[in-house]
Coordinates of C-alpha atoms in Angstrom, one line a residue:
Chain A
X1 CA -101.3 77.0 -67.8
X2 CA -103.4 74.5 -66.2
X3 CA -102.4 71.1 -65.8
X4 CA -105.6 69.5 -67.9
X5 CA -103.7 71.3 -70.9
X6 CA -101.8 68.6 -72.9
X7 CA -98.7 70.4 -72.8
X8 CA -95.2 68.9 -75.1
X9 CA -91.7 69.6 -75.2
X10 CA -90.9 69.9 -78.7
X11 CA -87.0 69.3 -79.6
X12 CA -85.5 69.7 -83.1
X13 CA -82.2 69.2 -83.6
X14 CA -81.9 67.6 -87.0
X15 CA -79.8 69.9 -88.9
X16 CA -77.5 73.3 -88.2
X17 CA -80.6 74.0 -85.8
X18 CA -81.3 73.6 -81.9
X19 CA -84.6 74.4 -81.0
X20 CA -86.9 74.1 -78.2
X21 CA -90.7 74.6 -77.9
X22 CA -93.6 74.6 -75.5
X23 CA -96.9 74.1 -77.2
X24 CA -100.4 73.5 -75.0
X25 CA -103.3 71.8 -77.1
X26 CA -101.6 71.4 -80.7
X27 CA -102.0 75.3 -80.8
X28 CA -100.8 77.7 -78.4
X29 CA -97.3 78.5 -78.6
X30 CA -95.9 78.7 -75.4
X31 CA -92.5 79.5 -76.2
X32 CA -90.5 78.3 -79.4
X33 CA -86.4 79.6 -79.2
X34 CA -84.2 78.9 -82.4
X35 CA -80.6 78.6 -81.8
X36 CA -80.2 80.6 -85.4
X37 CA -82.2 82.8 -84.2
X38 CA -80.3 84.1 -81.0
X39 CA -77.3 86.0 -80.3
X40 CA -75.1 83.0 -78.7
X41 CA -72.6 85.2 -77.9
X42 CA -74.0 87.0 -75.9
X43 CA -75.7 84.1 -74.2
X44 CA -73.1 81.9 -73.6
X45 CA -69.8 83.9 -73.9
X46 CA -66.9 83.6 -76.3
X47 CA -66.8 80.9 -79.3
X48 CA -69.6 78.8 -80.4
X49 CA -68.6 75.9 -82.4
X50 CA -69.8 76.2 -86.0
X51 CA -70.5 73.0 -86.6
X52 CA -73.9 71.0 -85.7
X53 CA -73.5 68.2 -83.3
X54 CA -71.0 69.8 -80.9
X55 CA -73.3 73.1 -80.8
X56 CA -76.3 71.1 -80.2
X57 CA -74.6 69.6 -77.5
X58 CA -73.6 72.8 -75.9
X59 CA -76.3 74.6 -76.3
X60 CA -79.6 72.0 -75.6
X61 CA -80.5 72.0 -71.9
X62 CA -79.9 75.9 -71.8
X63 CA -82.3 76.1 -74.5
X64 CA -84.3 74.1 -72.8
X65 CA -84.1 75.9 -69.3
X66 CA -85.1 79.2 -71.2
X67 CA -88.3 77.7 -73.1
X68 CA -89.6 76.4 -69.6
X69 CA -88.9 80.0 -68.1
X70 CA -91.0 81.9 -71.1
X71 CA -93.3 79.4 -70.7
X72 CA -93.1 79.9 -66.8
X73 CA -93.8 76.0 -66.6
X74 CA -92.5 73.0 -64.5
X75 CA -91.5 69.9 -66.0
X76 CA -94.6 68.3 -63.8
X77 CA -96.7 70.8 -66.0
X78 CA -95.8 68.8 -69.2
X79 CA -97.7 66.2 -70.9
X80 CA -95.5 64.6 -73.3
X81 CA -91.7 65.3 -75.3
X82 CA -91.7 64.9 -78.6
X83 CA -88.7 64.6 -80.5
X84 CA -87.4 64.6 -84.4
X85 CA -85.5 61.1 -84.6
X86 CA -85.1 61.5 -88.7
X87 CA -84.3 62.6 -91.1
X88 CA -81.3 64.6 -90.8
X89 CA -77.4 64.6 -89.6
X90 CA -77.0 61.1 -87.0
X91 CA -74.8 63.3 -85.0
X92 CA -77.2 66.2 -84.7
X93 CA -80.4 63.9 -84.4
X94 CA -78.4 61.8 -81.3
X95 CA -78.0 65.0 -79.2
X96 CA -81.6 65.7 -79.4
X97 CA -82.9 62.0 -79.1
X98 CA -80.7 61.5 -76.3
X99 CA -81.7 64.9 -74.3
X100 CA -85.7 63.7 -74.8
X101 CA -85.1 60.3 -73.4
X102 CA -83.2 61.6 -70.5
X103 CA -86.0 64.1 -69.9
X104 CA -89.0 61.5 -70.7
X105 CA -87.3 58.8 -68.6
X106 CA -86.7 61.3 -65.4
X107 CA -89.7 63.5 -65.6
X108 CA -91.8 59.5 -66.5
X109 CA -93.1 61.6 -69.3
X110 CA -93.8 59.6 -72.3
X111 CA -91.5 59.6 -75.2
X112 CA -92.8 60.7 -79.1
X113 CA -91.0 60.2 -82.2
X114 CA -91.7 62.9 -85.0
X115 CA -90.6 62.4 -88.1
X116 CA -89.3 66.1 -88.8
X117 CA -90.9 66.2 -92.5
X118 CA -94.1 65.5 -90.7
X119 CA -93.2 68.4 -88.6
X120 CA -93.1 70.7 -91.4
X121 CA -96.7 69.9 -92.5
X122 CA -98.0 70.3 -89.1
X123 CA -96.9 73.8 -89.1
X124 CA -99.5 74.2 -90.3
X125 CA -102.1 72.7 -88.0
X126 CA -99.9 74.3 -85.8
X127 CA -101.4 78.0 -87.5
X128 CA -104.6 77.3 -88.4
X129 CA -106.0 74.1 -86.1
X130 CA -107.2 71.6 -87.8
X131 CA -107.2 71.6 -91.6
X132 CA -110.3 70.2 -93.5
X133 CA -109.2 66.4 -94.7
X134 CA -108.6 65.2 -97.0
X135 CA -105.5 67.2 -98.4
X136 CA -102.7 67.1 -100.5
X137 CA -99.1 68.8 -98.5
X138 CA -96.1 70.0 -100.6
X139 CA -93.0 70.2 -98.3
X140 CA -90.4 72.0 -99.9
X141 CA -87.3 72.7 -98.1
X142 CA -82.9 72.7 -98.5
X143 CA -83.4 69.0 -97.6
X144 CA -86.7 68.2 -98.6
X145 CA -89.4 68.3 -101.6
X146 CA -92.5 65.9 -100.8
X147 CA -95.7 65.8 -101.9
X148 CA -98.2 64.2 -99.5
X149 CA -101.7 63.0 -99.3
X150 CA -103.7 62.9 -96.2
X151 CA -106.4 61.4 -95.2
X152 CA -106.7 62.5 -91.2
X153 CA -103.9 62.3 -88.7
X154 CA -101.6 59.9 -88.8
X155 CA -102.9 58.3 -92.4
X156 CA -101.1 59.4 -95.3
X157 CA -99.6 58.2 -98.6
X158 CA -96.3 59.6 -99.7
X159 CA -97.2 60.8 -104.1
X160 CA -93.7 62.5 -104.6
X161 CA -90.4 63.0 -103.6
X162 CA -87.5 64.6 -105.5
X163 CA -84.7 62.4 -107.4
X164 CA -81.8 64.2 -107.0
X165 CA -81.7 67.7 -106.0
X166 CA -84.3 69.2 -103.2
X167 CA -85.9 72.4 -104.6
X168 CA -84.0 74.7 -101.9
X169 CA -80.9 73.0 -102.4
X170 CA -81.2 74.1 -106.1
X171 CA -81.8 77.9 -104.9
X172 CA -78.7 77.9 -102.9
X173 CA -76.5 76.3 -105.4
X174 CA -77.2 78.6 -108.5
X175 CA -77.3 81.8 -105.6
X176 CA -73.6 80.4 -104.7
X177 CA -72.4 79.9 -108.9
X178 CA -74.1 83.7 -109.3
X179 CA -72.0 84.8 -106.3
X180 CA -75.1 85.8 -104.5
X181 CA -74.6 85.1 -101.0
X182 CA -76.4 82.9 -98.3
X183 CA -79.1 81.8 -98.0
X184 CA -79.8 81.3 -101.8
X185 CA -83.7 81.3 -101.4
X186 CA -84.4 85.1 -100.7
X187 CA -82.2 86.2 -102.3
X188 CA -83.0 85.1 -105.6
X189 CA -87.0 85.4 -104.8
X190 CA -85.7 89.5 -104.1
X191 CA -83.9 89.7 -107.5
X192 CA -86.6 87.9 -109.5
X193 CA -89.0 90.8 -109.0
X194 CA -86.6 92.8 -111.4
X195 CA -86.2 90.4 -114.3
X196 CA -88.3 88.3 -116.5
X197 CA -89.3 84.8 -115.7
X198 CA -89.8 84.2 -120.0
X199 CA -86.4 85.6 -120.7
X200 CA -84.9 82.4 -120.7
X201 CA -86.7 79.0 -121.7
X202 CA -85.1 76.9 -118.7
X203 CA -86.4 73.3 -119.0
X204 CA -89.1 71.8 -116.1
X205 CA -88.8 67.8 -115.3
X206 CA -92.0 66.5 -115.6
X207 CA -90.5 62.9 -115.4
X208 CA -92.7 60.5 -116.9
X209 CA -96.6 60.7 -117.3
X210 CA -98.5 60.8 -114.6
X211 CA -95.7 60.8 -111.8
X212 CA -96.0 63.5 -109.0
X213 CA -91.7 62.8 -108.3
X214 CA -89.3 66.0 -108.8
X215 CA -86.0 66.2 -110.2
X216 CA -84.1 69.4 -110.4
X217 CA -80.3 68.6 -111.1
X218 CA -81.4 68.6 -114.8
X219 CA -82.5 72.6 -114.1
X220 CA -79.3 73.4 -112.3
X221 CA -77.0 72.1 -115.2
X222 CA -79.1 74.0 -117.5
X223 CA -78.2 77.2 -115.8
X224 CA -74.9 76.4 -115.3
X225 CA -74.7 75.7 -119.0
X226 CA -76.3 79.1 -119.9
X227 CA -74.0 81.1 -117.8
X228 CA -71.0 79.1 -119.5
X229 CA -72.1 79.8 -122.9
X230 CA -72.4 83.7 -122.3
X231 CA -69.1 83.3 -120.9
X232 CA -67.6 81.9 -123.6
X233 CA -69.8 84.2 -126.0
X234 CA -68.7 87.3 -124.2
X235 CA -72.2 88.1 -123.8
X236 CA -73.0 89.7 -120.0
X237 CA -75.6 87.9 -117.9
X238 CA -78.7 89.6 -117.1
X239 CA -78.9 88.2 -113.7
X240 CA -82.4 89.4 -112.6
X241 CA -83.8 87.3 -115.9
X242 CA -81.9 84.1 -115.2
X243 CA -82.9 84.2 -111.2
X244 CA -86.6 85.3 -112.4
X245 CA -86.1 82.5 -115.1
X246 CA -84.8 79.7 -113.4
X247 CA -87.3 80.4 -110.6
X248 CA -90.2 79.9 -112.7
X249 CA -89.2 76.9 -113.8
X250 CA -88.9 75.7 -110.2
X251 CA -92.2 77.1 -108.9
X252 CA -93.8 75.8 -112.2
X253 CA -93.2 72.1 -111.5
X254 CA -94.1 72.6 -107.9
X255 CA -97.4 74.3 -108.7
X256 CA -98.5 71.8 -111.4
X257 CA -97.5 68.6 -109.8
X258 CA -99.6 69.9 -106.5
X259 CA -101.8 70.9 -108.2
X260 CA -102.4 67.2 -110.5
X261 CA -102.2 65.6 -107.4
X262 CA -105.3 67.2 -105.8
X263 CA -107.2 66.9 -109.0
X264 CA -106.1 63.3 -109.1
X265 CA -107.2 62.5 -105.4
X266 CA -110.4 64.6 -105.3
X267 CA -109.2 66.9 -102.6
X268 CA -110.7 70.6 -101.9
X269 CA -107.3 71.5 -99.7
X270 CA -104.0 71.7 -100.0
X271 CA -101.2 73.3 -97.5
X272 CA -96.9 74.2 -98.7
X273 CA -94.7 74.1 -96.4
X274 CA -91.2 74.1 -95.2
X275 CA -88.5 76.4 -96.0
X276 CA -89.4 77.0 -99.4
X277 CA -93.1 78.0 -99.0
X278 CA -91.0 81.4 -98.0
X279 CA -90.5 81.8 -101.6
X280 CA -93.1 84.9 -102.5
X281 CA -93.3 83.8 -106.2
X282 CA -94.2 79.7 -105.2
X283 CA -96.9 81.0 -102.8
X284 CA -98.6 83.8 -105.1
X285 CA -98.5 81.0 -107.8
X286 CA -99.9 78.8 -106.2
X287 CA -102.4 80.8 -104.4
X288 CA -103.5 82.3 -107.6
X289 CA -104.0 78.5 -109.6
X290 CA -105.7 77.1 -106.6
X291 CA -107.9 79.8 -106.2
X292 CA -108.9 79.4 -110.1
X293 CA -109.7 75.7 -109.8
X294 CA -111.1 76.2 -106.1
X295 CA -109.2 75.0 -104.0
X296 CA -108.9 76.0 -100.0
X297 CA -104.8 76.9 -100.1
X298 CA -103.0 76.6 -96.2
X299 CA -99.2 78.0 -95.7
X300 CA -98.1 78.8 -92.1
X301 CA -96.5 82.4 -91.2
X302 CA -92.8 82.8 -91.9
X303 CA -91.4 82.1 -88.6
X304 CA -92.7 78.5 -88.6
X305 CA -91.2 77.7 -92.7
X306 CA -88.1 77.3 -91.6
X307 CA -86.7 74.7 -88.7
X308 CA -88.7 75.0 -85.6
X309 CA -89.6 72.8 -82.5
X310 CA -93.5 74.1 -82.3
X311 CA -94.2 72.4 -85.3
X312 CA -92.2 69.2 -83.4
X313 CA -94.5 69.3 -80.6
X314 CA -97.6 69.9 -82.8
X315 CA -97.1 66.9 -84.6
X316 CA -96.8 65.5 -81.2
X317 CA -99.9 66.7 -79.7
X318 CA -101.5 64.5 -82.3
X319 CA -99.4 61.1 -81.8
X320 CA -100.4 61.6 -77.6
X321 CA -104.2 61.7 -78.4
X322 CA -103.6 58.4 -80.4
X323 CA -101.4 57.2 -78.1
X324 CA -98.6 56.6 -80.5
X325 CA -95.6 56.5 -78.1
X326 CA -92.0 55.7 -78.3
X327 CA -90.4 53.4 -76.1
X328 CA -87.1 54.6 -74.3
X329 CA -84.7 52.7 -76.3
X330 CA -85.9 55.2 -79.7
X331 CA -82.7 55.9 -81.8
X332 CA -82.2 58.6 -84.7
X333 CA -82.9 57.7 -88.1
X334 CA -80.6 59.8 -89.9
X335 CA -82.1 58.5 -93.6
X336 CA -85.7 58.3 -91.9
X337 CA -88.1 58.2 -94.5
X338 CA -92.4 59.2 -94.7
X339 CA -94.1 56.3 -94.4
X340 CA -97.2 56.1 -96.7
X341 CA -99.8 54.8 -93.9
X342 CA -102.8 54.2 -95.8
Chain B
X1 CA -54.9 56.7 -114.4
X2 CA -57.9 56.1 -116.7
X3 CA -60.0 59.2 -118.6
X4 CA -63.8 58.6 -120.4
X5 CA -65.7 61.4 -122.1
X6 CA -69.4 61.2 -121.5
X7 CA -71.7 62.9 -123.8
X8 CA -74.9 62.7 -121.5
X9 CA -76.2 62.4 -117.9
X10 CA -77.5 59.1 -118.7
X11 CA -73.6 58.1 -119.8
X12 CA -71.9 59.6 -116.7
X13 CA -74.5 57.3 -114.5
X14 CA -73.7 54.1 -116.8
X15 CA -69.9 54.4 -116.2
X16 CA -70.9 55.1 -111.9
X17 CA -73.1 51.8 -112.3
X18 CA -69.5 49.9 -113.7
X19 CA -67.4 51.4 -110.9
X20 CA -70.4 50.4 -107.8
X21 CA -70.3 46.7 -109.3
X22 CA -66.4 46.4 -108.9
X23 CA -66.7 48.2 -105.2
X24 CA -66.0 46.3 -102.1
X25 CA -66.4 46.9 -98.3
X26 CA -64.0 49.6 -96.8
X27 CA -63.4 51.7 -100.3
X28 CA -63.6 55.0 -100.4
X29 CA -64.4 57.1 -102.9
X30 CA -63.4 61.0 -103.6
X31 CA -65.5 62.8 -106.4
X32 CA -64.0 66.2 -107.1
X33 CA -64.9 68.8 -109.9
X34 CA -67.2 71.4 -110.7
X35 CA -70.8 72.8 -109.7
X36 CA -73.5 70.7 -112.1
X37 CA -70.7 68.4 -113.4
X38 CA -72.4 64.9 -112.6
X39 CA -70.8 63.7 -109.5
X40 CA -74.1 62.9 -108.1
X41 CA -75.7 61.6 -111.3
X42 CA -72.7 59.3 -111.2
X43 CA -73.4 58.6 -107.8
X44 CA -76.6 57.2 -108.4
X45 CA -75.1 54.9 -110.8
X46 CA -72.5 53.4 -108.7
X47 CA -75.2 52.7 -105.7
X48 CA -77.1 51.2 -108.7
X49 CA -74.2 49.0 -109.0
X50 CA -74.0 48.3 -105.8
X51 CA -77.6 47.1 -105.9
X52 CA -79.0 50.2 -103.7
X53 CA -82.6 50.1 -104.4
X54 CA -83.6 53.3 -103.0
X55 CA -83.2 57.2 -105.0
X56 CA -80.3 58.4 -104.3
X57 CA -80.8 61.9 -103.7
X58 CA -78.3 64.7 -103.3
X59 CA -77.1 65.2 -99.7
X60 CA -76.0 68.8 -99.4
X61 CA -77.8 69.5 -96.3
X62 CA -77.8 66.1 -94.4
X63 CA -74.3 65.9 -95.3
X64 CA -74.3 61.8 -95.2
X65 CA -76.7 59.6 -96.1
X66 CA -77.0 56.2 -95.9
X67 CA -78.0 52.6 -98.0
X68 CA -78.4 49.5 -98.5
X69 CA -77.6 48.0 -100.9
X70 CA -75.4 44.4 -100.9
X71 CA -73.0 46.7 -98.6
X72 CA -74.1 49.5 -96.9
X73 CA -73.8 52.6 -98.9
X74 CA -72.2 55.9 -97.7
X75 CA -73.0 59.0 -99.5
X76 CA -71.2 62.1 -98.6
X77 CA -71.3 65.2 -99.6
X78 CA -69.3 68.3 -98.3
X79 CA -70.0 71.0 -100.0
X80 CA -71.3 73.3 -97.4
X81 CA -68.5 72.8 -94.8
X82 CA -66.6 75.6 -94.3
X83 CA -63.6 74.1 -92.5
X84 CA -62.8 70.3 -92.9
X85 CA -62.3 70.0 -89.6
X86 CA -65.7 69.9 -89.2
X87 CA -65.6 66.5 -90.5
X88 CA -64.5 65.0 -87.5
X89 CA -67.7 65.6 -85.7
X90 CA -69.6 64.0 -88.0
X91 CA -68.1 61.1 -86.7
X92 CA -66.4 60.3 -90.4
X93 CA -64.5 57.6 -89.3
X94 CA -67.1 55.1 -88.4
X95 CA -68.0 55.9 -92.1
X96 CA -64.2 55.8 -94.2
X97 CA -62.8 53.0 -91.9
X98 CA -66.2 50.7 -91.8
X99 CA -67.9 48.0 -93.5
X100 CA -69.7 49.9 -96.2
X101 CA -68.5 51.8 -99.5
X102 CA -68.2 55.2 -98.9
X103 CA -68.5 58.0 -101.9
X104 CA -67.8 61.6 -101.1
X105 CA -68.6 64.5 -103.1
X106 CA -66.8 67.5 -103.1
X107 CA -63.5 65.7 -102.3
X108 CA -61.0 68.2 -102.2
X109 CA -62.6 70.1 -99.5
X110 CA -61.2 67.5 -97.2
X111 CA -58.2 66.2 -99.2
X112 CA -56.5 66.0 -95.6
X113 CA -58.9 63.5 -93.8
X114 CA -59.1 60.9 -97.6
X115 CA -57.5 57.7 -96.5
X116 CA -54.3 57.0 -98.6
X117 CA -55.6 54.3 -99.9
X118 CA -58.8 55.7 -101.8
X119 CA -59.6 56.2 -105.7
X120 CA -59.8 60.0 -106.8
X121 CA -63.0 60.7 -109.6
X122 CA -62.4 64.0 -111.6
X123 CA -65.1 65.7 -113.0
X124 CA -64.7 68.5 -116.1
X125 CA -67.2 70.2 -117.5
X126 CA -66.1 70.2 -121.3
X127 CA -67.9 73.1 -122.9
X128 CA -65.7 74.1 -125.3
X129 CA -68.5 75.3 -128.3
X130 CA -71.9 76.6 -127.0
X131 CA -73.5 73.1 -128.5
X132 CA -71.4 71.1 -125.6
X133 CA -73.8 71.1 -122.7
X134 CA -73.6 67.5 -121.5
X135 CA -70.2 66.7 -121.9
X136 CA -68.1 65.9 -119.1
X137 CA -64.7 64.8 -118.8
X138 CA -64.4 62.0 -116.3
X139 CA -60.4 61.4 -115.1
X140 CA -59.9 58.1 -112.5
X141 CA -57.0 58.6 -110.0
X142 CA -56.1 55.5 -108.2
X143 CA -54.3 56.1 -105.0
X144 CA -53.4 52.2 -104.3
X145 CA -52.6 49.0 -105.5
X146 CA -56.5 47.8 -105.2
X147 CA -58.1 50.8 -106.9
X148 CA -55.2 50.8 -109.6
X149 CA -56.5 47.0 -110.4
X150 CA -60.5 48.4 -109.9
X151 CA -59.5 51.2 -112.8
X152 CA -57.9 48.1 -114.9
X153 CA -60.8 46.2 -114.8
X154 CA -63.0 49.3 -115.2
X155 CA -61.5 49.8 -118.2
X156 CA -62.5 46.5 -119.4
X157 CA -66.0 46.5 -118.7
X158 CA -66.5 49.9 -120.0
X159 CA -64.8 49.2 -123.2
X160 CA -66.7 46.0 -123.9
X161 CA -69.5 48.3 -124.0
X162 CA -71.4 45.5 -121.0

């Protein structure tokens, strides 16, 4: 890679995940290694620590070390690290902040600070290069459900977040009450294929009129209720209908609320993203509805829904061409929020 | 020890926003009970109590999050820990031991690490005929003199229907 390349260091380490990533121009993965995603025994040898900080810790500059190596760069090859400071676990965020800084301040490389819901809407820049503005972005993930406006890089305006609940949460804790193992998501996107989405009339949280805002602990309750009731009616639960049923009323409010806000904002595009956007029944929905009222619908491959660094370093490629730089005293953010910019 | 029956989400926040007014810097806070019962509904009360102005949202995967409010706010919630030793590296003494109010969902998985002095929140789901859907059973535990006072005056506010 030639050195007129802007090249960043992506580094994610918000959550359960470390990840690294080289990315040249906003587009060309490099490398992109997720700690998940590896067999750390064999890497490291006996007993990685389960639990977020302490594993980042361990496991960050060998990461690191490994992406360079793929990538078969030098640190005098880079351009730029950028680095998630929010939102996420303080503990996990500060291993990952920390590790940029050191690298920025010895390398003189300048510092960026990515917001990592940001990072999960570049994903799909990261797939597809630039996306035609203006747009409207759902992020759904465990952590997050946001629905986004943008007008071009680095100018947005935040329509919805969830209330309670985020919509992958809700997957995860109704795949844990069913007894369905982890992660919830898959699983019950597999099982839903067998059952019927109409069997039972789950309710969907519009909120009140007009606002783009989710709230899914209502949902969860009701399906909680409904498998206590046939408990108590010593009726069996058909548990392909209630996944297939409770997911529809998920992807339902996600779909209509997206698809409100583009009507309401006069876009032609809109992009899902973040962990969710896995979920086969959310992006056939919504493909199918935006396709009808012609929209342009983006989602990035599977790899790059769930945690990654690429996306990291994506978002900043676009904060070096601007400029927008942190300064070395950057801390994490752990309740960082979007910031409508517009 | 001091036991309300809600009939509604809206209720179970109502008696949260009662508790977050009487709250003061250093309490803690265990909320314990089942899947769906309203521990985070109440949540959202107290920290309206405790004049948070932001949504409080459910922190499953963060684990902590944080407010402000006229103290700062400390929202736990440890459901997906596996071992409670994992507590300790989320630094949760800087949180239990520190200038804020700290609520933590999902008590019991880290009975060990609660302070002593700390109030206990039980939550039942009471479904007893398929009509009950929203009904919760709400059981204070105070585990010190301060919190037995809090649940007194608790008592009082909620009664007076204010």
């Amino acid at each position: 890679m030639k050195k007129e390349h802007i090249i960043i260091l992506g580094v994610e380490t918000s959550c359960d995940d470390t990840a690294v990533s080289l990315v040249a121009e906003g587009r060309e993965i490099l490398s992109s290694l997720v700690s998940s995603q590896m067999d750390l025994h064999e890497r490291f040898g006996g007993v990685v620590p389960e639990v977020a900080s302490r594993r980042h810790l361990e496991i960050i500059n060998a990461l690191i070390e490994e992406a360079m190596e793929e990538a078969d760069l030098n640190f005098s090859d880079l351009s730029a690290i950028g680095v998630t400071y929010g939102p996420g676990l303080v503990g996990a965020l500060l291993i990952g902040v920390s590790t940029a800084k050191a690298l920025a301040y010895t390398c003189h490389l300048p510092l960026i600070a990515v917001n990592h819901i940001e990072g999960h809407m570049y994903a799909n820049f990261l797939a597809h290069g630039d996306l035609p503005f203006p747009l409207v972005s759902l992020i759904v993930s465990g952590g997050h459900t946001n629905l986004v406006y943008m007008e071009d890089h680095g100018k947005m305006e935040i329509m919805g977040r969830t209330r309670d609940d985020a919509a992958g949460e809700v997957f995860d804790k109704i795949a844990r009450s069913l007894e369905l193992g982890y992660p919830g998501g898959p699983v019950i996107d597999n099982l839903s294929k067998k059952g019927n989405p109409l069997a039972i009339p789950f309710p969907r949280a519009y909120l009140e009129e007009g606002s783009y805002d989710f709230s899914f602990s209502g949902l969860k309750s009701a399906v909680l209720n409904h498998l206590n009731r046939q408990k108590l009616k010593g009726e069996k639960v058909n548990i392909p209908d209630l996944a297939a049923s409770f997911q529809e009323a998920v992807v339902e409010v996600l779909v209509e609320k997206t698809l409100a806000a583009a009507r309401d904002k006069g876009v032609r595009t809109i992009s899902l993203s973040g962990g969710v956007a896995a979920n086969q029944a959310l992006r056939l929905s919504l493909e199918q509805k935006a396709r009808e009222k012609g929209y342009r619908l983006f989602f990035p491959p599977l790899s790059l829904c769930t945690d990654n660094a690429a996306m990291v370093a994506c978002v900043g490629y676009y904060q070096y061409l601007r400029e927008d730089f942190a300064s070395l005293d950057l801390n994490a953010v752990p309740g960082l929020q979007l910031i409508s910019s517009l | 020890m001091l036991e309300i029956t809600t009939k509604s989400a809206e209720e179970s926040k109502r008696l949260g926003f009662h508790l977050g007014k009487l709250l003061k810097k250093g309490d803690v806070v265990g909320l314990m009970g089942d899947l769906g019962a309203g521990k985070t509904v109440f949540t959202q009360g107290v920290a309206e109590g405790l004049k948070v102005k932001d949504y409080v949202t459910s922190p499953t995967f963060t684990l902590i999050n944080q407010y402000e409010g006229g103290l700062p706010f400390y929202h736990f919630d440890v459901y997906r820990l596996d071992d409670p030793e994992e507590l300790l590296d989320l630094g949760y003494e800087e949180y239990f031991y520190g200038e804020g109010v700290t609520i933590i969902e999902w008590a019991e998985k880290i009975e060990d690490y609660l302070p002593y002095c700390c109030l206990i929140v039980y939550f039942h789901r009471l479904q007893e005929k398929i009509s009950d859907t929203d009904t919760r059973r709400i059981v204070f535990k105070p585990r010190s003199k301060r919190f037995v006072q809090a649940v007194e005056e608790l008592k009082k506010n909620v009664g007076s229907g204010d």
